[in-house]
Structure formats: C-alpha cells, structure tokens
mmCIF file with all atom_site columns, C-alpha atoms in Angstrom:
data_model
loop_
_atom_site.group_PDB
_atom_site.id
_atom_site.type_symbol
_atom_site.label_atom_id
_atom_site.label_alt_id
_atom_site.label_comp_id
_atom_site.label_asym_id
_atom_site.label_entity_id
_atom_site.label_seq_id
_atom_site.pdbx_PDB_ins_code
_atom_site.Cartn_x
_atom_site.Cartn_y
_atom_site.Cartn_z
_atom_site.occupancy
_atom_site.B_iso_or_equiv
_atom_site.pdbx_formal_charge
_atom_site.auth_seq_id
_atom_site.auth_comp_id
_atom_site.auth_asym_id
_atom_site.auth_atom_id
_atom_site.pdbx_PDB_model_num
ATOM 1   C CA . MET A 1 1   ? -7.058  -16.341 -2.937  1.00 0.00 ? 141 MET A CA 1
ATOM 2   C CA . SER A 1 2   ? -5.363  -13.055 -2.108  1.00 0.00 ? 142 SER A CA 1
ATOM 3   C CA . MET A 1 3   ? -6.483  -10.936 0.802   1.00 0.00 ? 143 MET A CA 1
ATOM 4   C CA . PHE A 1 4   ? -6.776  -7.981  -1.562  1.00 0.00 ? 144 PHE A CA 1
ATOM 5   C CA . ASP A 1 5   ? -9.235  -9.532  -4.034  1.00 0.00 ? 145 ASP A CA 1
ATOM 6   C CA . SER A 1 6   ? -12.342 -8.827  -1.938  1.00 0.00 ? 146 SER A CA 1
ATOM 7   C CA . PRO A 1 7   ? -13.827 -5.321  -1.625  1.00 0.00 ? 147 PRO A CA 1
ATOM 8   C CA . LEU A 1 8   ? -15.538 -6.427  1.600   1.00 0.00 ? 148 LEU A CA 1
ATOM 9   C CA . TRP A 1 9   ? -12.225 -7.570  3.117   1.00 0.00 ? 149 TRP A CA 1
ATOM 10  C CA . ILE A 1 10  ? -10.489 -4.305  2.152   1.00 0.00 ? 150 ILE A CA 1
ATOM 11  C CA . HIS A 1 11  ? -13.367 -2.310  3.645   1.00 0.00 ? 151 HIS A CA 1
ATOM 12  C CA . THR A 1 12  ? -13.098 -4.352  6.851   1.00 0.00 ? 152 THR A CA 1
ATOM 13  C CA . LEU A 1 13  ? -9.320  -3.906  6.877   1.00 0.00 ? 153 LEU A CA 1
ATOM 14  C CA . LEU A 1 14  ? -9.644  -0.143  6.589   1.00 0.00 ? 154 LEU A CA 1
ATOM 15  C CA . HIS A 1 15  ? -12.039 -0.019  9.546   1.00 0.00 ? 155 HIS A CA 1
ATOM 16  C CA . ASN A 1 16  ? -10.327 -2.432  11.957  1.00 0.00 ? 156 ASN A CA 1
ATOM 17  C CA . ASN A 1 17  ? -7.186  -0.895  13.468  1.00 0.00 ? 157 ASN A CA 1
ATOM 18  C CA . LYS A 1 18  ? -5.763  -4.114  14.914  1.00 0.00 ? 158 LYS A CA 1
ATOM 19  C CA . VAL A 1 19  ? -6.147  -6.095  11.693  1.00 0.00 ? 159 VAL A CA 1
ATOM 20  C CA . ARG A 1 20  ? -4.937  -3.152  9.594   1.00 0.00 ? 160 ARG A CA 1
ATOM 21  C CA . LYS A 1 21  ? -1.754  -2.765  11.628  1.00 0.00 ? 161 LYS A CA 1
ATOM 22  C CA . SER A 1 22  ? -1.024  -6.496  11.390  1.00 0.00 ? 162 SER A CA 1
ATOM 23  C CA . VAL A 1 23  ? -1.613  -6.682  7.616   1.00 0.00 ? 163 VAL A CA 1
ATOM 24  C CA . TYR A 1 24  ? 0.341   -3.494  6.903   1.00 0.00 ? 164 TYR A CA 1
ATOM 25  C CA . THR A 1 25  ? 3.286   -4.790  8.957   1.00 0.00 ? 165 THR A CA 1
ATOM 26  C CA . GLN A 1 26  ? 3.139   -8.117  7.136   1.00 0.00 ? 166 GLN A CA 1
ATOM 27  C CA . GLN A 1 27  ? 3.116   -6.439  3.719   1.00 0.00 ? 167 GLN A CA 1
ATOM 28  C CA . PHE A 1 28  ? 5.909   -4.036  4.715   1.00 0.00 ? 168 PHE A CA 1
ATOM 29  C CA . LYS A 1 29  ? 8.167   -6.900  5.806   1.00 0.00 ? 169 LYS A CA 1
ATOM 30  C CA . LYS A 1 30  ? 7.301   -9.004  2.761   1.00 0.00 ? 170 LYS A CA 1
ATOM 31  C CA . PHE A 1 31  ? 8.317   -6.284  0.291   1.00 0.00 ? 171 PHE A CA 1
ATOM 32  C CA . ASP A 1 32  ? 11.284  -4.844  2.240   1.00 0.00 ? 172 ASP A CA 1
ATOM 33  C CA . GLU A 1 33  ? 13.593  -7.046  0.174   1.00 0.00 ? 173 GLU A CA 1
ATOM 34  C CA . ASP A 1 34  ? 16.853  -5.641  1.527   1.00 0.00 ? 174 ASP A CA 1
ATOM 35  C CA . CYS A 1 35  ? 15.534  -5.703  5.129   1.00 0.00 ? 175 CYS A CA 1
ATOM 36  C CA . ASN A 1 36  ? 16.716  -2.145  5.813   1.00 0.00 ? 176 ASN A CA 1
ATOM 37  C CA . GLY A 1 37  ? 13.511  -1.086  7.575   1.00 0.00 ? 177 GLY A CA 1
ATOM 38  C CA . GLN A 1 38  ? 12.330  1.077   4.690   1.00 0.00 ? 178 GLN A CA 1
ATOM 39  C CA . LEU A 1 39  ? 10.573  0.499   1.388   1.00 0.00 ? 179 LEU A CA 1
ATOM 40  C CA . GLN A 1 40  ? 12.486  2.011   -1.482  1.00 0.00 ? 180 GLN A CA 1
ATOM 41  C CA . GLU A 1 41  ? 10.517  3.182   -4.484  1.00 0.00 ? 181 GLU A CA 1
ATOM 42  C CA . THR A 1 42  ? 11.222  -0.036  -6.437  1.00 0.00 ? 182 THR A CA 1
ATOM 43  C CA . GLU A 1 43  ? 10.046  -2.179  -3.502  1.00 0.00 ? 183 GLU A CA 1
ATOM 44  C CA . LEU A 1 44  ? 6.918   -0.060  -3.177  1.00 0.00 ? 184 LEU A CA 1
ATOM 45  C CA . ALA A 1 45  ? 6.293   -0.423  -6.913  1.00 0.00 ? 185 ALA A CA 1
ATOM 46  C CA . ASP A 1 46  ? 6.462   -4.224  -6.572  1.00 0.00 ? 186 ASP A CA 1
ATOM 47  C CA . LEU A 1 47  ? 3.967   -4.127  -3.700  1.00 0.00 ? 187 LEU A CA 1
ATOM 48  C CA . VAL A 1 48  ? 1.569   -1.809  -5.547  1.00 0.00 ? 188 VAL A CA 1
ATOM 49  C CA . LYS A 1 49  ? 1.748   -3.962  -8.688  1.00 0.00 ? 189 LYS A CA 1
ATOM 50  C CA . ALA A 1 50  ? 0.965   -7.114  -6.684  1.00 0.00 ? 190 ALA A CA 1
ATOM 51  C CA . VAL A 1 51  ? -1.934  -5.517  -4.813  1.00 0.00 ? 191 VAL A CA 1
ATOM 52  C CA . CYS A 1 52  ? -3.390  -3.957  -7.979  1.00 0.00 ? 192 CYS A CA 1
ATOM 53  C CA . GLY A 1 53  ? -3.165  -7.356  -9.669  1.00 0.00 ? 193 GLY A CA 1
ATOM 54  C CA . ALA A 1 54  ? -5.094  -8.946  -6.807  1.00 0.00 ? 194 ALA A CA 1
ATOM 55  C CA . MET A 1 55  ? -7.653  -6.127  -6.891  1.00 0.00 ? 195 MET A CA 1
ATOM 56  C CA . LYS A 1 56  ? -7.920  -6.492  -10.683 1.00 0.00 ? 196 LYS A CA 1
ATOM 57  C CA . ILE A 1 57  ? -7.349  -2.776  -11.226 1.00 0.00 ? 197 ILE A CA 1
ATOM 58  C CA . GLN A 1 58  ? -4.773  -0.921  -13.257 1.00 0.00 ? 198 GLN A CA 1
ATOM 59  C CA . SER A 1 59  ? -1.584  0.002   -11.421 1.00 0.00 ? 199 SER A CA 1
ATOM 60  C CA . PRO A 1 60  ? -0.735  3.684   -11.183 1.00 0.00 ? 200 PRO A CA 1
ATOM 61  C CA . SER A 1 61  ? 1.804   4.954   -13.693 1.00 0.00 ? 201 SER A CA 1
ATOM 62  C CA . SER A 1 62  ? 5.422   5.218   -12.579 1.00 0.00 ? 202 SER A CA 1
ATOM 63  C CA . GLU A 1 63  ? 5.005   8.995   -12.539 1.00 0.00 ? 203 GLU A CA 1
ATOM 64  C CA . GLU A 1 64  ? 1.940   8.772   -10.282 1.00 0.00 ? 204 GLU A CA 1
ATOM 65  C CA . LEU A 1 65  ? 3.691   6.328   -7.983  1.00 0.00 ? 205 LEU A CA 1
ATOM 66  C CA . HIS A 1 66  ? 6.816   8.504   -7.830  1.00 0.00 ? 206 HIS A CA 1
ATOM 67  C CA . LYS A 1 67  ? 4.708   11.521  -6.917  1.00 0.00 ? 207 LYS A CA 1
ATOM 68  C CA . SER A 1 68  ? 2.934   9.603   -4.139  1.00 0.00 ? 208 SER A CA 1
ATOM 69  C CA . PHE A 1 69  ? 6.207   8.120   -2.907  1.00 0.00 ? 209 PHE A CA 1
ATOM 70  C CA . SER A 1 70  ? 7.756   11.583  -2.663  1.00 0.00 ? 210 SER A CA 1
ATOM 71  C CA . GLU A 1 71  ? 4.670   12.944  -0.932  1.00 0.00 ? 211 GLU A CA 1
ATOM 72  C CA . PHE A 1 72  ? 4.658   10.217  1.743   1.00 0.00 ? 212 PHE A CA 1
ATOM 73  C CA . ASP A 1 73  ? 8.464   10.123  2.244   1.00 0.00 ? 213 ASP A CA 1
ATOM 74  C CA . LYS A 1 74  ? 8.261   12.812  4.924   1.00 0.00 ? 214 LYS A CA 1
ATOM 75  C CA . SER A 1 75  ? 11.723  11.955  6.247   1.00 0.00 ? 215 SER A CA 1
ATOM 76  C CA . LYS A 1 76  ? 13.194  12.480  2.758   1.00 0.00 ? 216 LYS A CA 1
ATOM 77  C CA . SER A 1 77  ? 15.239  9.313   3.278   1.00 0.00 ? 217 SER A CA 1
ATOM 78  C CA . GLU A 1 78  ? 14.429  7.921   -0.193  1.00 0.00 ? 218 GLU A CA 1
ATOM 79  C CA . GLY A 1 79  ? 12.519  5.144   1.521   1.00 0.00 ? 219 GLY A CA 1
ATOM 80  C CA . LEU A 1 80  ? 9.229   4.843   3.371   1.00 0.00 ? 220 LEU A CA 1
ATOM 81  C CA . THR A 1 81  ? 9.501   3.984   7.047   1.00 0.00 ? 221 THR A CA 1
ATOM 82  C CA . ALA A 1 82  ? 6.861   1.673   8.499   1.00 0.00 ? 222 ALA A CA 1
ATOM 83  C CA . LEU A 1 83  ? 4.833   4.693   9.645   1.00 0.00 ? 223 LEU A CA 1
ATOM 84  C CA . GLU A 1 84  ? 5.151   6.464   6.288   1.00 0.00 ? 224 GLU A CA 1
ATOM 85  C CA . PHE A 1 85  ? 4.213   3.229   4.537   1.00 0.00 ? 225 PHE A CA 1
ATOM 86  C CA . SER A 1 86  ? 1.115   2.738   6.694   1.00 0.00 ? 226 SER A CA 1
ATOM 87  C CA . ARG A 1 87  ? -0.070  6.237   5.768   1.00 0.00 ? 227 ARG A CA 1
ATOM 88  C CA . PHE A 1 88  ? 0.678   5.608   2.090   1.00 0.00 ? 228 PHE A CA 1
ATOM 89  C CA . PHE A 1 89  ? -1.013  2.177   2.065   1.00 0.00 ? 229 PHE A CA 1
ATOM 90  C CA . ASP A 1 90  ? -4.090  3.489   3.849   1.00 0.00 ? 230 ASP A CA 1
ATOM 91  C CA . HIS A 1 91  ? -4.413  6.266   1.260   1.00 0.00 ? 231 HIS A CA 1
ATOM 92  C CA . PHE A 1 92  ? -3.722  3.848   -1.602  1.00 0.00 ? 232 PHE A CA 1
ATOM 93  C CA . LEU A 1 93  ? -6.362  1.315   -0.520  1.00 0.00 ? 233 LEU A CA 1
ATOM 94  C CA . ARG A 1 94  ? -8.981  3.995   0.146   1.00 0.00 ? 234 ARG A CA 1
ATOM 95  C CA . ALA A 1 95  ? -8.355  5.525   -3.297  1.00 0.00 ? 235 ALA A CA 1
ATOM 96  C CA . SER A 1 96  ? -8.299  2.132   -5.042  1.00 0.00 ? 236 SER A CA 1
ATOM 97  C CA . LEU A 1 97  ? -11.374 0.552   -3.458  1.00 0.00 ? 237 LEU A CA 1
ATOM 98  C CA . PRO A 1 98  ? -13.940 2.517   -5.531  1.00 0.00 ? 238 PRO A CA 1
ATOM 99  C CA . ARG A 1 99  ? -12.076 1.576   -8.735  1.00 0.00 ? 239 ARG A CA 1
ATOM 100 C CA . MET A 1 100 ? -12.327 -2.053  -7.739  1.00 0.00 ? 240 MET A CA 1
ATOM 101 C CA . GLN A 1 101 ? -16.059 -1.830  -7.216  1.00 0.00 ? 241 GLN A CA 1
ATOM 102 C CA . ASP A 1 102 ? -16.755 -0.203  -10.581 1.00 0.00 ? 242 ASP A CA 1
ATOM 103 C CA . PRO A 1 103 ? -17.985 -2.633  -13.265 1.00 0.00 ? 243 PRO A CA 1
#
C-alpha cells in the first residue's frame, strides 16, 4: 500500500507540518537519482508519475509539468531545491486531491 493511495492520509499530510516535512524530504531524496541536491525535470516527472499512479489519477502532460517546473524553479538552476520542491509538492497534492476524490 502506497502512502499516496488514501485521500484521508494526503489530507492529514497536508495539515501536519512535521509529517509533511518528513515525507517531502523522503520523497525528495528517493527521486534525486544523481544525489545533487536538486530534482531535475526528469526526476520530478518520475516522482509525479509514481504519485499519480498511487492516487489513481492521470498524470499531468509533459507541457503542464514543464510549466509547473519552470514556475517553481525560482533559482532558475534547472532543478528544484528541497525548498522549491516542497512548495511544488504541496501545490501538486492540493490540486490533485479533489481529482482523486471524484468518482
């Protein structure tokens, strides 16, 4: 069972700062394949695909993901830092949760 397959768990995650920080850090490290301290767009795409699969929702298109990646890459380093990722992931989960709950 994935931690992202329960709407209740995601809701709890979004409202519990300590748990959210721990889970976001865990996911960041898991998908930072080259261990450079940033998530490149391809690494982020792998993470989003995995989470969407667990949530049983359609992944965003590559164009949508690219747009979001560019929007959250405030440092313009072509990679999301841990802070940029946490802001992206928070936005992503909040936007995805209602789609998960729809029949």
